[in-house]
Amino acid sequence: MEHLATAQARLRSARRVAVLTGAGISKPSGIPTFRDAAGLWKDFDPEEYATPQAYARNPQKVWEWYAWRYRKVQEAQPNPAHELLVRLEGQVGEGFLLVTQNVDGLHRRAGSRRLVELHGNIAQGRCERCEYRFALPAPEDFVPPPLCPACGFRARPDVVWFGEILPEGAFERAWQAFALAELALVIGTSAEVEPAASLGRLAAESGAYLIEINPEPTLLSRWADCVLRMGAVEGMQALLEG
Ligand code: APR
């Protein structure tokens, strides 16, 4: 594919690279996406599990759902797509930033360090009173709800729910990386949830070369210079090992 050769060449020479990932990159690790045919939102109503109102109504129900996801995530392993992004970070160096919408922690476990977790991390709790953040006990020892180690009050999942603001400074850092990028790479997101969804278009409109890896068309596809209509593992292998 002509575009693939161009994309490979651009990726080799780019000094400022911004990457955005969504649930699709973790699907090969066995973690369900949200809006796919077998996605989480097909079986679970986000209004019942992923909003502050749902948590206020029934914190135990929300916590049991997150504890179930937390156990699944901890059993999962990073896949070659996560690992190839660590290699890319090493190649590009300080001009690299990986922005993820995923809360599964697989990028961090794979070794990514220049990383922004826009929607938080499912393996952490955050105190409802003093906001203290802490690692949850190992899944086999975890009985929700956790109590804050600092003040003893009940803690909530340290993730961003619909209608909530992103972690302090996280989106600003992401926005700057995509606005200044020479090359933007968007992997495994339906590009339906703002503000993350607008990052790829921001990069394209700011003059970056935009690559999308996704087996399905998305709202972003029309802005991409190169679309790899395939899974994250195949797409990253084509870009870095092709
Ligand atoms: N490789 C790459 N992409 C894949 C793969 C794969 N193997 N399998 C599926 N996909 C794509 C789907 O085509 C879809 O476009 O992954 C995307 C997953 O989209 P969503 O399920 O909407 O997940 P995401 O875009 O990350 O959702 C964004 O919405 O529910 C909230 O907070 C939640 O962070 C999440 C946000």
PDB file of C-alpha atoms and ligand atoms in Angstrom:
ATOM      1  CA  MET A   1       0.000   0.000   0.000  1.00  0.00           C
ATOM      2  CA  GLU A   2       1.480   3.362  -1.034  1.00  0.00           C
ATOM      3  CA  HIS A   3       0.147   5.015   2.138  1.00  0.00           C
ATOM      4  CA  LEU A   4       1.806   2.420   4.377  1.00  0.00           C
ATOM      5  CA  ALA A   5       5.254   3.135   2.894  1.00  0.00           C
ATOM      6  CA  THR A   6       4.726   6.852   3.438  1.00  0.00           C
ATOM      7  CA  ALA A   7       3.483   6.256   6.993  1.00  0.00           C
ATOM      8  CA  GLN A   8       6.502   4.069   7.810  1.00  0.00           C
ATOM      9  CA  ALA A   9       8.890   6.726   6.459  1.00  0.00           C
ATOM     10  CA  ARG A  10       7.119   9.533   8.346  1.00  0.00           C
ATOM     11  CA  LEU A  11       7.247   7.525  11.559  1.00  0.00           C
ATOM     12  CA  ARG A  12      10.980   6.916  11.178  1.00  0.00           C
ATOM     13  CA  SER A  13      11.743  10.633  10.766  1.00  0.00           C
ATOM     14  CA  ALA A  14       9.179  12.261  13.094  1.00  0.00           C
ATOM     15  CA  ARG A  15      10.630  13.844  16.233  1.00  0.00           C
ATOM     16  CA  ARG A  16       7.281  14.875  17.748  1.00  0.00           C
ATOM     17  CA  VAL A  17       4.833  11.949  17.870  1.00  0.00           C
ATOM     18  CA  ALA A  18       1.475  11.953  19.682  1.00  0.00           C
ATOM     19  CA  VAL A  19      -0.447   8.701  20.132  1.00  0.00           C
ATOM     20  CA  LEU A  20      -4.053   8.225  21.298  1.00  0.00           C
ATOM     21  CA  THR A  21      -5.340   4.776  22.240  1.00  0.00           C
ATOM     22  CA  GLY A  22      -8.771   3.431  23.085  1.00  0.00           C
ATOM     23  CA  ALA A  23     -10.270   0.145  24.217  1.00  0.00           C
ATOM     24  CA  GLY A  24      -9.499  -1.552  20.895  1.00  0.00           C
ATOM     25  CA  ILE A  25      -5.770  -1.809  21.687  1.00  0.00           C
ATOM     26  CA  SER A  26      -6.576  -3.917  24.757  1.00  0.00           C
ATOM     27  CA  LYS A  27      -9.054  -6.207  23.010  1.00  0.00           C
ATOM     28  CA  PRO A  28      -6.259  -8.595  21.884  1.00  0.00           C
ATOM     29  CA  SER A  29      -5.417  -8.861  25.614  1.00  0.00           C
ATOM     30  CA  GLY A  30      -8.923 -10.175  26.258  1.00  0.00           C
ATOM     31  CA  ILE A  31     -10.396  -6.951  27.670  1.00  0.00           C
ATOM     32  CA  PRO A  32     -13.789  -6.064  26.163  1.00  0.00           C
ATOM     33  CA  THR A  33     -14.318  -2.749  24.370  1.00  0.00           C
ATOM     34  CA  PHE A  34     -17.381  -0.601  25.042  1.00  0.00           C
ATOM     35  CA  ARG A  35     -19.200  -0.072  21.739  1.00  0.00           C
ATOM     36  CA  ASP A  36     -18.244  -3.141  19.717  1.00  0.00           C
ATOM     37  CA  ALA A  37     -20.737  -5.927  19.044  1.00  0.00           C
ATOM     38  CA  ALA A  38     -19.677  -7.641  22.298  1.00  0.00           C
ATOM     39  CA  GLY A  39     -18.781  -4.381  24.042  1.00  0.00           C
ATOM     40  CA  LEU A  40     -19.430  -3.676  27.717  1.00  0.00           C
ATOM     41  CA  TRP A  41     -22.159  -1.129  27.031  1.00  0.00           C
ATOM     42  CA  LYS A  42     -24.193  -3.842  25.300  1.00  0.00           C
ATOM     43  CA  ASP A  43     -24.577  -5.699  28.618  1.00  0.00           C
ATOM     44  CA  PHE A  44     -24.199  -2.860  31.102  1.00  0.00           C
ATOM     45  CA  ASP A  45     -25.999   0.475  30.936  1.00  0.00           C
ATOM     46  CA  PRO A  46     -23.344   3.187  31.414  1.00  0.00           C
ATOM     47  CA  GLU A  47     -26.012   5.268  33.174  1.00  0.00           C
ATOM     48  CA  GLU A  48     -26.153   2.544  35.838  1.00  0.00           C
ATOM     49  CA  TYR A  49     -22.391   2.010  36.261  1.00  0.00           C
ATOM     50  CA  ALA A  50     -20.304   4.890  34.918  1.00  0.00           C
ATOM     51  CA  THR A  51     -21.816   8.151  36.154  1.00  0.00           C
ATOM     52  CA  PRO A  52     -21.550  10.033  39.482  1.00  0.00           C
ATOM     53  CA  GLN A  53     -25.345   9.720  39.813  1.00  0.00           C
ATOM     54  CA  ALA A  54     -25.172   5.924  39.491  1.00  0.00           C
ATOM     55  CA  TYR A  55     -22.506   5.818  42.190  1.00  0.00           C
ATOM     56  CA  ALA A  56     -24.481   8.104  44.499  1.00  0.00           C
ATOM     57  CA  ARG A  57     -27.579   5.921  44.004  1.00  0.00           C
ATOM     58  CA  ASN A  58     -25.849   2.591  44.620  1.00  0.00           C
ATOM     59  CA  PRO A  59     -22.134   2.730  45.430  1.00  0.00           C
ATOM     60  CA  GLN A  60     -21.918  -0.983  46.237  1.00  0.00           C
ATOM     61  CA  LYS A  61     -23.371  -1.979  42.834  1.00  0.00           C
ATOM     62  CA  VAL A  62     -20.936   0.305  41.011  1.00  0.00           C
ATOM     63  CA  TRP A  63     -18.029  -0.898  43.111  1.00  0.00           C
ATOM     64  CA  GLU A  64     -18.860  -4.579  42.462  1.00  0.00           C
ATOM     65  CA  TRP A  65     -18.836  -3.905  38.706  1.00  0.00           C
ATOM     66  CA  TYR A  66     -15.484  -2.121  38.942  1.00  0.00           C
ATOM     67  CA  ALA A  67     -14.067  -4.877  41.169  1.00  0.00           C
ATOM     68  CA  TRP A  68     -15.085  -7.407  38.485  1.00  0.00           C
ATOM     69  CA  ARG A  69     -13.402  -5.320  35.730  1.00  0.00           C
ATOM     70  CA  TYR A  70     -10.366  -4.797  37.988  1.00  0.00           C
ATOM     71  CA  ARG A  71      -9.944  -8.573  38.425  1.00  0.00           C
ATOM     72  CA  LYS A  72     -10.249  -9.135  34.633  1.00  0.00           C
ATOM     73  CA  VAL A  73      -7.746  -6.398  33.901  1.00  0.00           C
ATOM     74  CA  GLN A  74      -5.186  -7.711  36.387  1.00  0.00           C
ATOM     75  CA  GLU A  75      -5.429 -11.187  34.770  1.00  0.00           C
ATOM     76  CA  ALA A  76      -4.788  -9.680  31.320  1.00  0.00           C
ATOM     77  CA  GLN A  77      -1.334  -9.152  29.847  1.00  0.00           C
ATOM     78  CA  PRO A  78      -0.052  -6.352  27.606  1.00  0.00           C
ATOM     79  CA  ASN A  79      -0.065  -7.467  23.948  1.00  0.00           C
ATOM     80  CA  PRO A  80       2.456  -6.799  21.101  1.00  0.00           C
ATOM     81  CA  ALA A  81       0.685  -3.518  20.239  1.00  0.00           C
ATOM     82  CA  HIS A  82       1.384  -2.180  23.755  1.00  0.00           C
ATOM     83  CA  GLU A  83       4.967  -3.437  23.492  1.00  0.00           C
ATOM     84  CA  LEU A  84       5.562  -1.868  20.061  1.00  0.00           C
ATOM     85  CA  LEU A  85       4.401   1.485  21.447  1.00  0.00           C
ATOM     86  CA  VAL A  86       7.093   1.174  24.145  1.00  0.00           C
ATOM     87  CA  ARG A  87       9.638   0.574  21.360  1.00  0.00           C
ATOM     88  CA  LEU A  88       8.348   3.622  19.467  1.00  0.00           C
ATOM     89  CA  GLU A  89       8.659   5.742  22.634  1.00  0.00           C
ATOM     90  CA  GLY A  90      12.299   4.658  22.895  1.00  0.00           C
ATOM     91  CA  GLN A  91      12.959   5.551  19.246  1.00  0.00           C
ATOM     92  CA  VAL A  92      11.343   8.995  19.388  1.00  0.00           C
ATOM     93  CA  GLY A  93      12.445   9.979  22.902  1.00  0.00           C
ATOM     94  CA  GLU A  94      11.295  13.179  24.589  1.00  0.00           C
ATOM     95  CA  GLY A  95       9.080  14.291  21.687  1.00  0.00           C
ATOM     96  CA  PHE A  96       6.808  11.272  22.264  1.00  0.00           C
ATOM     97  CA  LEU A  97       3.565  11.246  24.240  1.00  0.00           C
ATOM     98  CA  LEU A  98       1.083   8.399  24.596  1.00  0.00           C
ATOM     99  CA  VAL A  99      -2.419   9.504  25.628  1.00  0.00           C
ATOM    100  CA  THR A 100      -4.788   6.710  26.567  1.00  0.00           C
ATOM    101  CA  GLN A 101      -8.508   6.627  27.318  1.00  0.00           C
ATOM    102  CA  ASN A 102      -8.039   3.166  28.807  1.00  0.00           C
ATOM    103  CA  VAL A 103      -8.127   2.644  32.563  1.00  0.00           C
ATOM    104  CA  ASP A 104      -6.666  -0.879  32.376  1.00  0.00           C
ATOM    105  CA  GLY A 105      -3.068   0.124  33.123  1.00  0.00           C
ATOM    106  CA  LEU A 106      -1.680  -2.136  30.351  1.00  0.00           C
ATOM    107  CA  HIS A 107       0.430   0.628  28.779  1.00  0.00           C
ATOM    108  CA  ARG A 108       2.134   1.253  32.119  1.00  0.00           C
ATOM    109  CA  ARG A 109       2.648  -2.462  32.706  1.00  0.00           C
ATOM    110  CA  ALA A 110       4.126  -2.789  29.171  1.00  0.00           C
ATOM    111  CA  GLY A 111       6.708  -0.109  30.079  1.00  0.00           C
ATOM    112  CA  SER A 112       5.265   3.118  28.614  1.00  0.00           C
ATOM    113  CA  ARG A 113       6.458   6.123  30.646  1.00  0.00           C
ATOM    114  CA  ARG A 114       5.661   9.210  28.561  1.00  0.00           C
ATOM    115  CA  LEU A 115       2.008   8.448  29.248  1.00  0.00           C
ATOM    116  CA  VAL A 116      -1.189  10.338  30.122  1.00  0.00           C
ATOM    117  CA  GLU A 117      -4.132   8.297  31.454  1.00  0.00           C
ATOM    118  CA  LEU A 118      -6.986  10.648  30.496  1.00  0.00           C
ATOM    119  CA  HIS A 119      -9.718   8.590  32.181  1.00  0.00           C
ATOM    120  CA  GLY A 120      -7.817   7.454  35.294  1.00  0.00           C
ATOM    121  CA  ASN A 121      -6.807   3.974  36.381  1.00  0.00           C
ATOM    122  CA  ILE A 122      -9.067   1.128  37.521  1.00  0.00           C
ATOM    123  CA  ALA A 123      -6.393  -0.217  39.906  1.00  0.00           C
ATOM    124  CA  GLN A 124      -6.618   2.934  42.047  1.00  0.00           C
ATOM    125  CA  GLY A 125      -9.112   4.316  44.548  1.00  0.00           C
ATOM    126  CA  ARG A 126      -9.715   7.985  45.367  1.00  0.00           C
ATOM    127  CA  CYS A 127     -11.080   9.117  48.720  1.00  0.00           C
ATOM    128  CA  GLU A 128     -14.513  10.748  48.447  1.00  0.00           C
ATOM    129  CA  ARG A 129     -13.591  13.159  51.232  1.00  0.00           C
ATOM    130  CA  CYS A 130      -9.863  14.008  51.077  1.00  0.00           C
ATOM    131  CA  GLU A 131      -9.215  12.953  47.425  1.00  0.00           C
ATOM    132  CA  TYR A 132      -6.228  10.846  48.513  1.00  0.00           C
ATOM    133  CA  ARG A 133      -5.316   8.412  45.657  1.00  0.00           C
ATOM    134  CA  PHE A 134      -4.039   4.936  46.480  1.00  0.00           C
ATOM    135  CA  ALA A 135      -3.462   1.542  44.867  1.00  0.00           C
ATOM    136  CA  LEU A 136      -6.279  -0.928  45.501  1.00  0.00           C
ATOM    137  CA  PRO A 137      -5.414  -4.208  47.252  1.00  0.00           C
ATOM    138  CA  ALA A 138      -4.633  -7.141  44.929  1.00  0.00           C
ATOM    139  CA  PRO A 139      -7.877  -8.420  43.344  1.00  0.00           C
ATOM    140  CA  GLU A 140      -7.840 -11.609  45.436  1.00  0.00           C
ATOM    141  CA  ASP A 141      -7.710  -9.494  48.629  1.00  0.00           C
ATOM    142  CA  PHE A 142     -10.034  -6.734  47.480  1.00  0.00           C
ATOM    143  CA  VAL A 143     -13.448  -6.368  49.128  1.00  0.00           C
ATOM    144  CA  PRO A 144     -15.185  -3.179  47.934  1.00  0.00           C
ATOM    145  CA  PRO A 145     -15.712  -0.470  48.984  1.00  0.00           C
ATOM    146  CA  PRO A 146     -12.121   0.416  49.954  1.00  0.00           C
ATOM    147  CA  LEU A 147     -11.539   2.845  52.819  1.00  0.00           C
ATOM    148  CA  CYS A 148      -9.099   5.711  52.444  1.00  0.00           C
ATOM    149  CA  PRO A 149      -5.754   4.805  54.092  1.00  0.00           C
ATOM    150  CA  ALA A 150      -5.296   8.496  54.972  1.00  0.00           C
ATOM    151  CA  CYS A 151      -8.639   9.429  56.573  1.00  0.00           C
ATOM    152  CA  GLY A 152     -10.695   6.234  56.729  1.00  0.00           C
ATOM    153  CA  PHE A 153     -13.577   7.562  54.623  1.00  0.00           C
ATOM    154  CA  ARG A 154     -15.032   5.520  51.733  1.00  0.00           C
ATOM    155  CA  ALA A 155     -13.132   5.751  48.433  1.00  0.00           C
ATOM    156  CA  ARG A 156     -14.474   5.615  44.849  1.00  0.00           C
ATOM    157  CA  PRO A 157     -12.880   4.170  41.703  1.00  0.00           C
ATOM    158  CA  ASP A 158     -10.194   6.583  40.473  1.00  0.00           C
ATOM    159  CA  VAL A 159     -11.675   6.764  36.963  1.00  0.00           C
ATOM    160  CA  VAL A 160     -13.457   9.540  35.029  1.00  0.00           C
ATOM    161  CA  TRP A 161     -17.208   8.958  34.713  1.00  0.00           C
ATOM    162  CA  PHE A 162     -19.467  10.486  32.085  1.00  0.00           C
ATOM    163  CA  GLY A 163     -20.033  14.150  32.855  1.00  0.00           C
ATOM    164  CA  GLU A 164     -16.927  14.441  35.027  1.00  0.00           C
ATOM    165  CA  ILE A 165     -13.840  16.548  34.382  1.00  0.00           C
ATOM    166  CA  LEU A 166     -10.541  14.923  33.404  1.00  0.00           C
ATOM    167  CA  PRO A 167      -7.594  14.700  35.832  1.00  0.00           C
ATOM    168  CA  GLU A 168      -5.961  18.099  36.443  1.00  0.00           C
ATOM    169  CA  GLY A 169      -3.676  19.047  33.571  1.00  0.00           C
ATOM    170  CA  ALA A 170      -4.099  15.750  31.720  1.00  0.00           C
ATOM    171  CA  PHE A 171      -6.077  17.106  28.769  1.00  0.00           C
ATOM    172  CA  GLU A 172      -3.955  20.239  28.520  1.00  0.00           C
ATOM    173  CA  ARG A 173      -0.837  18.062  28.191  1.00  0.00           C
ATOM    174  CA  ALA A 174      -2.574  15.860  25.603  1.00  0.00           C
ATOM    175  CA  TRP A 175      -3.914  18.830  23.652  1.00  0.00           C
ATOM    176  CA  GLN A 176      -0.470  20.450  23.421  1.00  0.00           C
ATOM    177  CA  ALA A 177       1.155  17.202  22.230  1.00  0.00           C
ATOM    178  CA  PHE A 178      -1.393  16.769  19.420  1.00  0.00           C
ATOM    179  CA  ALA A 179      -1.335  20.445  18.429  1.00  0.00           C
ATOM    180  CA  LEU A 180       2.476  20.358  18.046  1.00  0.00           C
ATOM    181  CA  ALA A 181       2.866  16.826  16.661  1.00  0.00           C
ATOM    182  CA  GLU A 182       4.517  16.133  13.304  1.00  0.00           C
ATOM    183  CA  LEU A 183       2.816  12.742  13.361  1.00  0.00           C
ATOM    184  CA  ALA A 184      -0.294  11.578  15.220  1.00  0.00           C
ATOM    185  CA  LEU A 185      -1.248   7.915  15.616  1.00  0.00           C
ATOM    186  CA  VAL A 186      -4.773   6.992  16.766  1.00  0.00           C
ATOM    187  CA  ILE A 187      -5.356   3.338  17.652  1.00  0.00           C
ATOM    188  CA  GLY A 188      -8.492   1.437  18.668  1.00  0.00           C
ATOM    189  CA  THR A 189     -10.923   4.212  19.508  1.00  0.00           C
ATOM    190  CA  SER A 190     -14.378   4.868  18.091  1.00  0.00           C
ATOM    191  CA  ALA A 191     -13.588   8.601  18.503  1.00  0.00           C
ATOM    192  CA  GLU A 192     -17.054   9.161  19.960  1.00  0.00           C
ATOM    193  CA  VAL A 193     -16.231  10.436  23.445  1.00  0.00           C
ATOM    194  CA  GLU A 194     -15.023  14.015  23.883  1.00  0.00           C
ATOM    195  CA  PRO A 195     -12.653  15.578  24.594  1.00  0.00           C
ATOM    196  CA  ALA A 196     -10.310  12.735  23.574  1.00  0.00           C
ATOM    197  CA  ALA A 197     -12.160  12.270  20.280  1.00  0.00           C
ATOM    198  CA  SER A 198     -11.062  15.691  19.020  1.00  0.00           C
ATOM    199  CA  LEU A 199      -7.310  15.151  19.459  1.00  0.00           C
ATOM    200  CA  GLY A 200      -6.737  13.355  16.152  1.00  0.00           C
ATOM    201  CA  ARG A 201      -8.541  16.036  14.150  1.00  0.00           C
ATOM    202  CA  LEU A 202      -6.656  18.767  16.067  1.00  0.00           C
ATOM    203  CA  ALA A 203      -3.366  17.207  14.948  1.00  0.00           C
ATOM    204  CA  ALA A 204      -4.534  16.856  11.320  1.00  0.00           C
ATOM    205  CA  GLU A 205      -5.731  20.465  11.238  1.00  0.00           C
ATOM    206  CA  SER A 206      -2.424  21.577  12.767  1.00  0.00           C
ATOM    207  CA  GLY A 207      -0.495  19.964   9.896  1.00  0.00           C
ATOM    208  CA  ALA A 208       0.428  16.597  11.404  1.00  0.00           C
ATOM    209  CA  TYR A 209       0.500  13.402   9.371  1.00  0.00           C
ATOM    210  CA  LEU A 210      -2.371  11.366  10.862  1.00  0.00           C
ATOM    211  CA  ILE A 211      -2.448   7.546  10.966  1.00  0.00           C
ATOM    212  CA  GLU A 212      -5.477   5.592  12.185  1.00  0.00           C
ATOM    213  CA  ILE A 213      -5.379   1.900  13.112  1.00  0.00           C
ATOM    214  CA  ASN A 214      -8.860   0.416  13.482  1.00  0.00           C
ATOM    215  CA  PRO A 215     -10.634  -2.541  11.822  1.00  0.00           C
ATOM    216  CA  GLU A 216     -13.755  -0.349  11.477  1.00  0.00           C
ATOM    217  CA  PRO A 217     -14.341   3.130  10.032  1.00  0.00           C
ATOM    218  CA  THR A 218     -14.687   5.843  12.687  1.00  0.00           C
ATOM    219  CA  LEU A 219     -15.587   9.524  12.873  1.00  0.00           C
ATOM    220  CA  LEU A 220     -11.853  10.215  12.579  1.00  0.00           C
ATOM    221  CA  SER A 221     -11.143   8.147   9.438  1.00  0.00           C
ATOM    222  CA  ARG A 222     -11.879  10.986   6.992  1.00  0.00           C
ATOM    223  CA  TRP A 223      -9.101  13.106   8.603  1.00  0.00           C
ATOM    224  CA  ALA A 224      -6.443  10.391   8.403  1.00  0.00           C
ATOM    225  CA  ASP A 225      -3.619  10.489   5.831  1.00  0.00           C
ATOM    226  CA  CYS A 226      -3.175   6.757   6.271  1.00  0.00           C
ATOM    227  CA  VAL A 227      -5.848   4.340   7.512  1.00  0.00           C
ATOM    228  CA  LEU A 228      -4.697   0.840   8.492  1.00  0.00           C
ATOM    229  CA  ARG A 229      -8.041  -0.982   8.457  1.00  0.00           C
ATOM    230  CA  MET A 230      -6.826  -3.754  10.767  1.00  0.00           C
ATOM    231  CA  GLY A 231      -6.288  -4.644  14.429  1.00  0.00           C
ATOM    232  CA  ALA A 232      -3.833  -2.842  16.685  1.00  0.00           C
ATOM    233  CA  VAL A 233      -1.285  -5.682  16.718  1.00  0.00           C
ATOM    234  CA  GLU A 234      -1.282  -6.090  12.909  1.00  0.00           C
ATOM    235  CA  GLY A 235      -1.252  -2.315  12.416  1.00  0.00           C
ATOM    236  CA  MET A 236       1.668  -1.668  14.764  1.00  0.00           C
ATOM    237  CA  GLN A 237       3.620  -4.560  13.234  1.00  0.00           C
ATOM    238  CA  ALA A 238       2.967  -3.153   9.724  1.00  0.00           C
ATOM    239  CA  LEU A 239       4.182   0.292  10.809  1.00  0.00           C
ATOM    240  CA  LEU A 240       7.245  -0.739  12.813  1.00  0.00           C
ATOM    241  CA  GLU A 241       8.231  -4.139  11.455  1.00  0.00           C
ATOM    242  CA  GLY A 242       6.845  -4.057   7.899  1.00  0.00           C
TER     243      GLY A 242
HETATM  244  N1  APR B   1      -7.517  -3.368  17.349  1.00  0.00           N
HETATM  245  C1  APR B   1      -7.803  -2.046  17.216  1.00  0.00           C
HETATM  246  N2  APR B   1      -9.037  -1.529  17.335  1.00  0.00           N
HETATM  247  C2  APR B   1     -10.032  -2.395  17.580  1.00  0.00           C
HETATM  248  C3  APR B   1      -9.828  -3.790  17.726  1.00  0.00           C
HETATM  249  C4  APR B   1      -8.497  -4.268  17.597  1.00  0.00           C
HETATM  250  N3  APR B   1      -8.195  -5.584  17.719  1.00  0.00           N
HETATM  251  N4  APR B   1     -11.034  -4.375  17.982  1.00  0.00           N
HETATM  252  C5  APR B   1     -11.951  -3.372  17.984  1.00  0.00           C
HETATM  253  N5  APR B   1     -11.359  -2.194  17.740  1.00  0.00           N
HETATM  254  C6  APR B   1     -11.949  -0.842  17.670  1.00  0.00           C
HETATM  255  C7  APR B   1     -13.423  -0.794  17.353  1.00  0.00           C
HETATM  256  O1  APR B   1     -13.626  -0.806  15.959  1.00  0.00           O
HETATM  257  C8  APR B   1     -13.816   0.556  17.973  1.00  0.00           C
HETATM  258  O2  APR B   1     -13.665   1.610  17.030  1.00  0.00           O
HETATM  259  O3  APR B   1     -11.823  -0.279  18.951  1.00  0.00           O
HETATM  260  C9  APR B   1     -12.792   0.765  19.088  1.00  0.00           C
HETATM  261  C10 APR B   1     -13.389   0.685  20.474  1.00  0.00           C
HETATM  262  O4  APR B   1     -14.291   1.740  20.620  1.00  0.00           O
HETATM  263  P1  APR B   1     -15.044   1.942  22.018  1.00  0.00           P
HETATM  264  O5  APR B   1     -15.544   0.621  22.480  1.00  0.00           O
HETATM  265  O6  APR B   1     -15.992   3.086  21.846  1.00  0.00           O
HETATM  266  O7  APR B   1     -13.879   2.337  23.043  1.00  0.00           O
HETATM  267  P2  APR B   1     -13.218   3.771  23.206  1.00  0.00           P
HETATM  268  O8  APR B   1     -13.179   4.517  21.913  1.00  0.00           O
HETATM  269  O9  APR B   1     -11.935   3.579  23.919  1.00  0.00           O
HETATM  270  O10 APR B   1     -14.251   4.510  24.208  1.00  0.00           O
HETATM  271  C11 APR B   1     -13.866   5.782  24.684  1.00  0.00           C
HETATM  272  O11 APR B   1     -15.804   5.782  26.148  1.00  0.00           O
HETATM  273  O12 APR B   1     -17.129   4.499  27.499  1.00  0.00           O
HETATM  274  C12 APR B   1     -16.151   5.477  27.503  1.00  0.00           C
HETATM  275  O13 APR B   1     -14.568   5.921  29.163  1.00  0.00           O
HETATM  276  C13 APR B   1     -14.913   4.982  28.198  1.00  0.00           C
HETATM  277  O14 APR B   1     -12.604   5.346  27.603  1.00  0.00           O
HETATM  278  C14 APR B   1     -13.871   4.941  27.092  1.00  0.00           C
HETATM  279  C15 APR B   1     -14.394   5.947  26.093  1.00  0.00           C
END
